[in-house]
mmCIF file of C-alpha atoms in Angstrom:
data_model
loop_
_atom_site.group_PDB
_atom_site.id
_atom_site.type_symbol
_atom_site.label_atom_id
_atom_site.label_comp_id
_atom_site.label_asym_id
_atom_site.label_seq_id
_atom_site.Cartn_x
_atom_site.Cartn_y
_atom_site.Cartn_z
ATOM 1 C CA GLY A 1 -25.544 -5.847 2.916
ATOM 2 C CA GLU A 2 -22.561 -4.144 1.373
ATOM 3 C CA LEU A 3 -19.280 -4.579 3.246
ATOM 4 C CA GLN A 4 -18.326 -1.325 4.970
ATOM 5 C CA GLY A 5 -15.116 -2.214 6.785
ATOM 6 C CA ALA A 6 -12.397 -4.843 7.261
ATOM 7 C CA LEU A 7 -10.952 -5.047 10.777
ATOM 8 C CA PHE A 8 -7.687 -6.891 11.388
ATOM 9 C CA ASP A 9 -6.134 -8.112 14.579
ATOM 10 C CA VAL A 10 -2.344 -7.750 14.392
ATOM 11 C CA ASP A 11 -0.211 -10.222 16.379
ATOM 12 C CA GLY A 12 -0.868 -13.723 15.100
ATOM 13 C CA THR A 13 -3.195 -12.404 12.399
ATOM 14 C CA LEU A 14 -1.231 -9.993 10.206
ATOM 15 C CA ILE A 15 2.187 -10.444 11.783
ATOM 16 C CA ASP A 16 3.883 -13.656 12.930
ATOM 17 C CA SER A 17 5.150 -12.034 16.118
ATOM 18 C CA MET A 18 3.948 -14.538 18.708
ATOM 19 C CA PRO A 19 7.194 -16.591 18.812
ATOM 20 C CA GLN A 20 9.131 -13.390 19.563
ATOM 21 C CA PHE A 21 6.895 -12.492 22.501
ATOM 22 C CA PHE A 22 6.968 -15.780 24.416
ATOM 23 C CA PRO A 23 10.613 -15.617 25.659
ATOM 24 C CA SER A 24 9.892 -12.147 27.060
ATOM 25 C CA TRP A 25 6.984 -13.597 29.041
ATOM 26 C CA THR A 26 9.144 -16.326 30.566
ATOM 27 C CA GLU A 27 11.884 -13.842 31.484
ATOM 28 C CA TRP A 28 9.267 -11.606 33.102
ATOM 29 C CA GLY A 29 7.934 -14.612 35.003
ATOM 30 C CA LYS A 30 11.361 -15.409 36.431
ATOM 31 C CA LEU A 31 11.596 -11.831 37.696
ATOM 32 C CA TYR A 32 8.468 -12.362 39.816
ATOM 33 C CA ASP A 33 8.779 -16.111 40.433
ATOM 34 C CA VAL A 34 5.719 -16.754 38.258
ATOM 35 C CA GLU A 35 5.843 -19.786 35.985
ATOM 36 C CA VAL A 36 4.658 -19.036 32.452
ATOM 37 C CA THR A 37 4.305 -21.986 30.077
ATOM 38 C CA GLU A 38 3.814 -21.881 26.332
ATOM 39 C CA ASP A 39 0.298 -23.209 26.895
ATOM 40 C CA ASP A 40 -0.351 -20.242 29.227
ATOM 41 C CA PHE A 41 1.003 -17.921 26.560
ATOM 42 C CA TYR A 42 -1.373 -19.114 23.843
ATOM 43 C CA GLY A 43 -4.228 -19.423 26.324
ATOM 44 C CA TYR A 44 -4.026 -15.695 27.010
ATOM 45 C CA SER A 45 -3.810 -14.820 23.326
ATOM 46 C CA GLY A 46 -5.905 -11.783 22.509
ATOM 47 C CA TRP A 47 -6.075 -10.406 26.050
ATOM 48 C CA PRO A 48 -4.797 -6.877 26.785
ATOM 49 C CA MET A 49 -1.320 -6.996 28.329
ATOM 50 C CA PRO A 50 -2.258 -5.403 31.694
ATOM 51 C CA ASP A 51 -5.045 -7.964 32.137
ATOM 52 C CA ILE A 52 -2.661 -10.817 31.339
ATOM 53 C CA PHE A 53 -0.014 -9.827 33.870
ATOM 54 C CA ARG A 54 -2.619 -9.139 36.538
ATOM 55 C CA ASP A 55 -4.170 -12.571 36.020
ATOM 56 C CA LEU A 56 -0.830 -14.421 35.912
ATOM 57 C CA TYR A 57 0.413 -12.751 39.093
ATOM 58 C CA GLU A 58 -2.830 -13.077 41.051
ATOM 59 C CA LYS A 59 -3.225 -16.773 40.194
ATOM 60 C CA ALA A 60 0.403 -17.548 41.039
ATOM 61 C CA LYS A 61 0.423 -15.626 44.317
ATOM 62 C CA GLY A 62 -3.175 -16.062 45.469
ATOM 63 C CA VAL A 63 -3.600 -12.325 46.031
ATOM 64 C CA LYS A 64 -5.433 -9.379 44.501
ATOM 65 C CA ILE A 65 -3.269 -6.519 43.302
ATOM 66 C CA GLU A 66 -3.861 -2.803 42.799
ATOM 67 C CA PRO A 67 -3.765 -1.029 39.422
ATOM 68 C CA GLU A 68 -0.501 0.687 40.374
ATOM 69 C CA PHE A 69 1.192 -2.684 40.802
ATOM 70 C CA VAL A 70 -0.217 -3.863 37.471
ATOM 71 C CA ASP A 71 1.450 -0.807 35.926
ATOM 72 C CA LYS A 72 4.756 -1.917 37.459
ATOM 73 C CA LEU A 73 4.362 -5.460 36.145
ATOM 74 C CA LEU A 74 3.724 -4.089 32.656
ATOM 75 C CA ALA A 75 6.607 -1.610 32.865
ATOM 76 C CA ASP A 76 9.018 -4.397 33.829
ATOM 77 C CA TYR A 77 7.791 -6.492 30.907
ATOM 78 C CA LYS A 78 8.306 -3.581 28.506
ATOM 79 C CA VAL A 79 11.913 -3.195 29.648
ATOM 80 C CA ILE A 80 12.552 -6.890 29.033
ATOM 81 C CA HIS A 81 10.819 -7.038 25.663
ATOM 82 C CA ASN A 82 12.241 -3.777 24.334
ATOM 83 C CA ARG A 83 15.757 -4.993 25.180
ATOM 84 C CA ARG A 84 15.097 -8.255 23.343
ATOM 85 C CA MET A 85 13.450 -6.525 20.384
ATOM 86 C CA ALA A 86 16.576 -4.462 19.825
ATOM 87 C CA THR A 87 18.454 -7.690 19.033
ATOM 88 C CA LEU A 88 15.756 -9.419 16.976
ATOM 89 C CA PRO A 89 14.997 -9.216 13.246
ATOM 90 C CA PRO A 90 11.558 -7.924 12.295
ATOM 91 C CA PRO A 91 8.846 -10.563 12.593
ATOM 92 C CA GLY A 92 7.451 -12.075 9.423
ATOM 93 C CA ILE A 93 4.030 -11.473 7.957
ATOM 94 C CA ILE A 94 1.179 -13.969 7.708
ATOM 95 C CA GLU A 95 0.744 -13.829 3.963
ATOM 96 C CA PRO A 96 -2.865 -15.025 3.443
ATOM 97 C CA THR A 97 -4.195 -12.441 5.892
ATOM 98 C CA VAL A 98 -1.943 -9.638 4.698
ATOM 99 C CA ALA A 99 -3.073 -10.298 1.118
ATOM 100 C CA ALA A 100 -6.661 -9.613 2.142
ATOM 101 C CA ALA A 101 -5.897 -6.059 3.278
ATOM 102 C CA PRO A 102 -4.956 -4.467 -0.091
ATOM 103 C CA ALA A 103 -7.716 -6.488 -1.743
ATOM 104 C CA HIS A 104 -10.250 -4.777 0.519
ATOM 105 C CA VAL A 105 -8.676 -1.387 -0.168
ATOM 106 C CA ALA A 106 -8.865 -2.019 -3.918
ATOM 107 C CA ALA A 107 -12.558 -2.796 -3.494
ATOM 108 C CA GLY A 108 -13.100 0.516 -1.698
ATOM 109 C CA VAL A 109 -13.529 -1.048 1.758
ATOM 110 C CA PRO A 110 -11.817 0.832 4.615
ATOM 111 C CA ILE A 111 -9.384 -1.261 6.670
ATOM 112 C CA MET A 112 -8.456 -0.923 10.350
ATOM 113 C CA ALA A 113 -6.196 -2.688 12.817
ATOM 114 C CA ALA A 114 -7.987 -3.698 16.027
ATOM 115 C CA THR A 115 -5.492 -5.067 18.522
ATOM 116 C CA SER A 116 -4.842 -5.753 22.185
ATOM 117 C CA GLY A 117 -1.164 -4.999 21.580
ATOM 118 C CA LEU A 118 0.854 -2.127 23.003
ATOM 119 C CA ARG A 119 0.713 0.765 20.542
ATOM 120 C CA GLU A 120 4.452 1.436 20.438
ATOM 121 C CA THR A 121 5.163 -2.208 19.584
ATOM 122 C CA VAL A 122 2.326 -2.486 17.078
ATOM 123 C CA GLU A 123 3.324 0.648 15.181
ATOM 124 C CA LEU A 124 6.984 -0.437 15.080
ATOM 125 C CA HIS A 125 6.127 -3.896 13.780
ATOM 126 C CA MET A 126 3.772 -2.465 11.160
ATOM 127 C CA LYS A 127 6.580 -0.276 9.815
ATOM 128 C CA GLU A 128 9.181 -3.051 9.982
ATOM 129 C CA CYS A 129 6.902 -5.445 8.108
ATOM 130 C CA GLY A 130 6.044 -2.979 5.364
ATOM 131 C CA LEU A 131 2.464 -2.504 6.524
ATOM 132 C CA GLY A 132 2.800 1.062 7.788
ATOM 133 C CA ASP A 133 1.215 2.576 4.678
ATOM 134 C CA LEU A 134 -1.792 0.250 4.857
ATOM 135 C CA PHE A 135 -2.162 0.733 8.604
ATOM 136 C CA PRO A 136 -0.921 4.194 9.654
ATOM 137 C CA PRO A 137 -1.320 5.114 13.359
ATOM 138 C CA GLU A 138 -4.737 6.678 12.821
ATOM 139 C CA ARG A 139 -5.933 3.343 11.393
ATOM 140 C CA ILE A 140 -4.890 1.390 14.504
ATOM 141 C CA VAL A 141 -7.095 0.907 17.578
ATOM 142 C CA CYS A 142 -5.365 -0.610 20.628
ATOM 143 C CA ALA A 143 -6.696 -1.817 23.976
ATOM 144 C CA ALA A 144 -5.404 1.339 25.654
ATOM 145 C CA ASP A 145 -7.727 3.368 23.406
ATOM 146 C CA VAL A 146 -10.856 1.859 24.961
ATOM 147 C CA GLY A 147 -9.906 2.044 28.624
ATOM 148 C CA PRO A 148 -9.177 -0.430 31.430
ATOM 149 C CA GLY A 149 -11.293 -3.558 31.503
ATOM 150 C CA ARG A 150 -12.768 -2.953 28.041
ATOM 151 C CA GLY A 151 -10.330 -4.977 25.931
ATOM 152 C CA LYS A 152 -10.988 -8.292 24.231
ATOM 153 C CA PRO A 153 -13.049 -10.447 24.723
ATOM 154 C CA LYS A 154 -15.312 -7.426 25.225
ATOM 155 C CA PRO A 155 -16.340 -5.937 21.873
ATOM 156 C CA ASP A 156 -15.118 -2.375 22.425
ATOM 157 C CA ILE A 157 -11.932 -2.537 20.323
ATOM 158 C CA PHE A 158 -13.852 -3.721 17.270
ATOM 159 C CA LEU A 159 -16.686 -1.281 17.892
ATOM 160 C CA ARG A 160 -14.195 1.593 18.069
ATOM 161 C CA ALA A 161 -12.393 0.402 14.946
ATOM 162 C CA ALA A 162 -15.674 0.260 13.032
ATOM 163 C CA GLU A 163 -16.544 3.731 14.287
ATOM 164 C CA VAL A 164 -13.218 5.153 13.090
ATOM 165 C CA ALA A 165 -13.787 3.485 9.722
ATOM 166 C CA GLY A 166 -17.244 5.065 9.540
ATOM 167 C CA ALA A 167 -18.781 1.609 9.312
ATOM 168 C CA ASP A 168 -21.650 -0.321 10.834
ATOM 169 C CA PRO A 169 -20.013 -3.179 12.810
ATOM 170 C CA ALA A 170 -22.604 -5.577 11.406
ATOM 171 C CA ARG A 171 -21.287 -4.733 7.943
ATOM 172 C CA CYS A 172 -17.643 -5.332 8.865
ATOM 173 C CA VAL A 173 -15.516 -8.441 8.523
ATOM 174 C CA ALA A 174 -13.053 -9.110 11.353
ATOM 175 C CA TYR A 175 -9.919 -11.229 10.955
ATOM 176 C CA GLU A 176 -8.702 -12.881 14.169
ATOM 177 C CA ASP A 177 -6.448 -15.654 15.475
ATOM 178 C CA ALA A 178 -7.288 -15.640 19.207
ATOM 179 C CA GLU A 179 -10.307 -16.981 21.056
ATOM 180 C CA ALA A 180 -10.674 -13.711 22.986
ATOM 181 C CA GLY A 181 -10.586 -11.805 19.720
ATOM 182 C CA LEU A 182 -13.040 -14.082 17.962
ATOM 183 C CA GLU A 183 -15.450 -13.588 20.857
ATOM 184 C CA ALA A 184 -14.914 -9.813 20.846
ATOM 185 C CA ALA A 185 -15.607 -9.541 17.119
ATOM 186 C CA TYR A 186 -18.663 -11.793 17.409
ATOM 187 C CA ARG A 187 -20.059 -9.704 20.257
ATOM 188 C CA ALA A 188 -19.439 -6.562 18.198
ATOM 189 C CA GLY A 189 -21.711 -8.009 15.513
ATOM 190 C CA CYS A 190 -19.004 -8.478 12.872
ATOM 191 C CA GLN A 191 -18.616 -11.269 10.368
ATOM 192 C CA VAL A 192 -15.723 -13.224 11.908
ATOM 193 C CA VAL A 193 -12.893 -15.008 10.105
ATOM 194 C CA ASP A 194 -10.611 -17.359 12.067
ATOM 195 C CA VAL A 195 -7.335 -16.967 10.183
ATOM 196 C CA ARG A 196 -5.876 -20.071 11.805
ATOM 197 C CA GLY A 197 -7.758 -22.040 9.162
ATOM 198 C CA PHE A 198 -5.903 -20.335 6.295
ATOM 199 C CA PRO A 199 -3.523 -22.580 4.321
ATOM 200 C CA GLY A 200 0.028 -22.266 5.600
ATOM 201 C CA TYR A 201 -0.920 -20.557 8.863
ATOM 202 C CA PRO A 202 1.925 -20.967 11.415
ATOM 203 C CA CYS A 203 0.352 -23.157 14.083
ATOM 204 C CA PRO A 204 2.747 -24.560 16.749
ATOM 205 C CA PRO A 205 1.681 -27.457 19.008
ATOM 206 C CA ALA A 206 0.873 -25.214 21.997
ATOM 207 C CA LEU A 207 -1.499 -23.174 19.838
ATOM 208 C CA ARG A 208 -3.138 -26.366 18.593
ATOM 209 C CA ARG A 209 -3.675 -27.414 22.204
ATOM 210 C CA ALA A 210 -5.228 -24.050 23.017
ATOM 211 C CA MET A 211 -7.529 -24.368 20.028
ATOM 212 C CA ALA A 212 -8.572 -27.863 21.133
ATOM 213 C CA LYS A 213 -9.505 -26.554 24.586
ATOM 214 C CA ALA A 214 -11.683 -23.735 23.260
ATOM 215 C CA SER A 215 -15.342 -24.363 24.106
ATOM 216 C CA ARG A 216 -16.840 -21.098 22.811
ATOM 217 C CA PRO A 217 -19.883 -20.910 25.116
ATOM 218 C CA TRP A 218 -20.477 -17.403 23.788
ATOM 219 C CA LEU A 219 -21.648 -18.910 20.492
ATOM 220 C CA GLN A 220 -24.607 -20.400 22.356
ATOM 221 C CA GLU A 221 -25.598 -17.193 24.126
ATOM 222 C CA GLY A 222 -28.560 -15.760 22.298
ATOM 223 C CA VAL A 223 -27.540 -17.554 19.136
ATOM 224 C CA ALA A 224 -31.160 -17.854 18.001
ATOM 225 C CA GLU A 225 -31.435 -14.076 18.063
ATOM 226 C CA ALA A 226 -28.013 -13.408 16.549
ATOM 227 C CA PRO A 227 -28.149 -11.750 13.125
ATOM 228 C CA GLU A 228 -26.627 -13.564 10.205
ATOM 229 C CA SER A 229 -23.645 -11.198 10.339
ATOM 230 C CA GLN A 230 -22.607 -12.745 13.660
ATOM 231 C CA ARG A 231 -22.110 -16.297 12.420
ATOM 232 C CA LEU A 232 -18.525 -17.414 12.992
ATOM 233 C CA LYS A 233 -16.747 -18.062 9.711
ATOM 234 C CA ALA A 234 -13.971 -20.246 11.082
ATOM 235 C CA ASP A 235 -12.283 -23.473 10.207
ATOM 236 C CA GLY A 236 -11.329 -24.031 13.860
ATOM 237 C CA ASP A 237 -14.853 -24.611 15.236
#
């Protein structure tokens, strides 16, 4: 059917921000005596930040932690990253994906950002990268907008983005770079594009290793019943 919406992840999809985030993760890890490798970093790609820090801490310490402590972990990370961001230039854009956004607009297809990122960081990066007009705040859905435990790889972020766009998720295309995001978009019923297959996509060795480890069992779950709109359109299968 006719395309009704184009849904874009942000970090690693529209904006080449991932290299700026990793040093903040390692500094946070030192604060709590939690080792964070670059492979860990790309392995968690697409997850909501509170879920990441909970999982890192619990696995390192062998304990379960309360939501209030997760809030503290996240707050400490924000302090670290905001301090670093103040000294960093704006991240670059990922040109093949960014080019798709105005093309959809020109074709009359509503566009939305659907991200696990922290809203304050996402909105700042959008403005710094010249994407603020394409993706104003009301066209951005973040993990915090769907509630705890409902971020990627669950489909809620993409479902909410489609709803805001006034679109049927099955008639939306979703652009993603992370395994959790690809799964979330697939489960939402979207057509899914893995942008890591685009020519010139910035793909460091640790990301390549993460891609090689991806098994995608979710593609086999009910695949016979999956509508055509759910087929993964990815070069990284």
